[in-house]
Coordinates of C-alpha atoms in Angstrom, one line a residue:
X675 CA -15.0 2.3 -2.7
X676 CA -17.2 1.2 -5.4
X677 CA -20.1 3.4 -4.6
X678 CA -17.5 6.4 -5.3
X679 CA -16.8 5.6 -8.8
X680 CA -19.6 7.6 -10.4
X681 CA -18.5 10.9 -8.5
X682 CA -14.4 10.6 -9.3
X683 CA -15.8 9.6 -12.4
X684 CA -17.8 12.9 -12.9
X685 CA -15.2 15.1 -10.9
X686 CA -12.1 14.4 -13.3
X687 CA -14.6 14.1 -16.3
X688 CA -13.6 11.3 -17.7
X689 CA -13.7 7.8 -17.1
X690 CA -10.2 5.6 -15.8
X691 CA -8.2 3.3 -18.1
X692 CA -9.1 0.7 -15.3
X693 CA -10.5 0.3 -11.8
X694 CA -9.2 -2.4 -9.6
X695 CA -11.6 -3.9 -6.8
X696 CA -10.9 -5.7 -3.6
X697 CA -7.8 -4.1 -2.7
X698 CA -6.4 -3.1 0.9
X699 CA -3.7 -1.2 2.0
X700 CA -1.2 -0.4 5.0
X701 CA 0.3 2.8 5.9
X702 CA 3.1 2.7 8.2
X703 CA 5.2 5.8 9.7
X704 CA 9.1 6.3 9.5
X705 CA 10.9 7.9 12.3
X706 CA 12.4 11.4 10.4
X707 CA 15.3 10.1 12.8
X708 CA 15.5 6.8 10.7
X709 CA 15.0 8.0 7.6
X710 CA 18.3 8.8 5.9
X711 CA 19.4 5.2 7.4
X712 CA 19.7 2.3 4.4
X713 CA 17.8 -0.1 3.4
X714 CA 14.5 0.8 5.6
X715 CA 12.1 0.2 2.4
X716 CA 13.8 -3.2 1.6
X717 CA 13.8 -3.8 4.7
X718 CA 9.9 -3.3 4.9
X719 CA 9.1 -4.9 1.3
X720 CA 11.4 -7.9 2.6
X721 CA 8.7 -8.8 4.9
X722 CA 6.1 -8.9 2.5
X723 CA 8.2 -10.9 -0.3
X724 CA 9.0 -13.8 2.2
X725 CA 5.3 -14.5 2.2
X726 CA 5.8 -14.1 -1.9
X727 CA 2.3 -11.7 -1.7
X728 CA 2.5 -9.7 -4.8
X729 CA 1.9 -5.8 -4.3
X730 CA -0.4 -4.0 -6.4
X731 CA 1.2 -0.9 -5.7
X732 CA 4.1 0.8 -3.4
X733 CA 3.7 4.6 -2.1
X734 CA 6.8 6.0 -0.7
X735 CA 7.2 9.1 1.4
X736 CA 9.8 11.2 2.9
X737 CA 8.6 9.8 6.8
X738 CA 5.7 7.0 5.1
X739 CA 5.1 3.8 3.2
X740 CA 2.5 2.6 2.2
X741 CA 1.5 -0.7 0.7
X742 CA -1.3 -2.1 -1.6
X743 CA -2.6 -5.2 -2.4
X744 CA -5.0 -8.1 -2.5
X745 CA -7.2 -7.7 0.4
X746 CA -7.5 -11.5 0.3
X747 CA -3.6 -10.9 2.2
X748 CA -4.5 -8.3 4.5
X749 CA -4.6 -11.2 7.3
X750 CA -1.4 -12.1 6.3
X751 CA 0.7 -9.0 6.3
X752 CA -0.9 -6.9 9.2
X753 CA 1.2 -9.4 11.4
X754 CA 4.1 -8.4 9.4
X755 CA 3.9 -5.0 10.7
X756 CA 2.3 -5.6 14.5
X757 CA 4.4 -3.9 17.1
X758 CA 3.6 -5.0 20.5
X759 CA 3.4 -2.4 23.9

């Protein structure tokens, strides 16, 4: 958040290289069950790269991913990712 800046700023006493605006991003959860399985990041970034929506930024964990970009896309990838109950 924009209205943020000033405190990081003044926390790590120093100002960033860069600051990037307008950007979203999706978390999503891994079953520790699935995660030694292959392919389960391509398999996530594949649907993402159909759309050809460039990511900002990739965040891998042992059971999470998460994905930034352009919130201009955010209405395009969150249906990526909908799971219905």
């Amino acid at each position: 958040s924009n209205r943020l800046l000033p405190h990081v700023e003044k926390h790590f006493h120093e100002k960033p290289r860069e600051v990037e605006t307008g950007l979203a991003s999706l978390g999503l959860s891994i079953d520790p069950a699935q995660y030694t399985a292959p392919n389960i990041t391509f398999s996530l970034l594949k649907r993402i790269t159909r759309k050809r929506i460039n990511l900002e930024e990739t965040i891998t964990m042992h059971t999470e991913i998460t994905f930034i970009f352009k919130e201009k896309f955010l209405g395009q990838i969150l249906p990526l990712f909908s799971v219905s109950m």
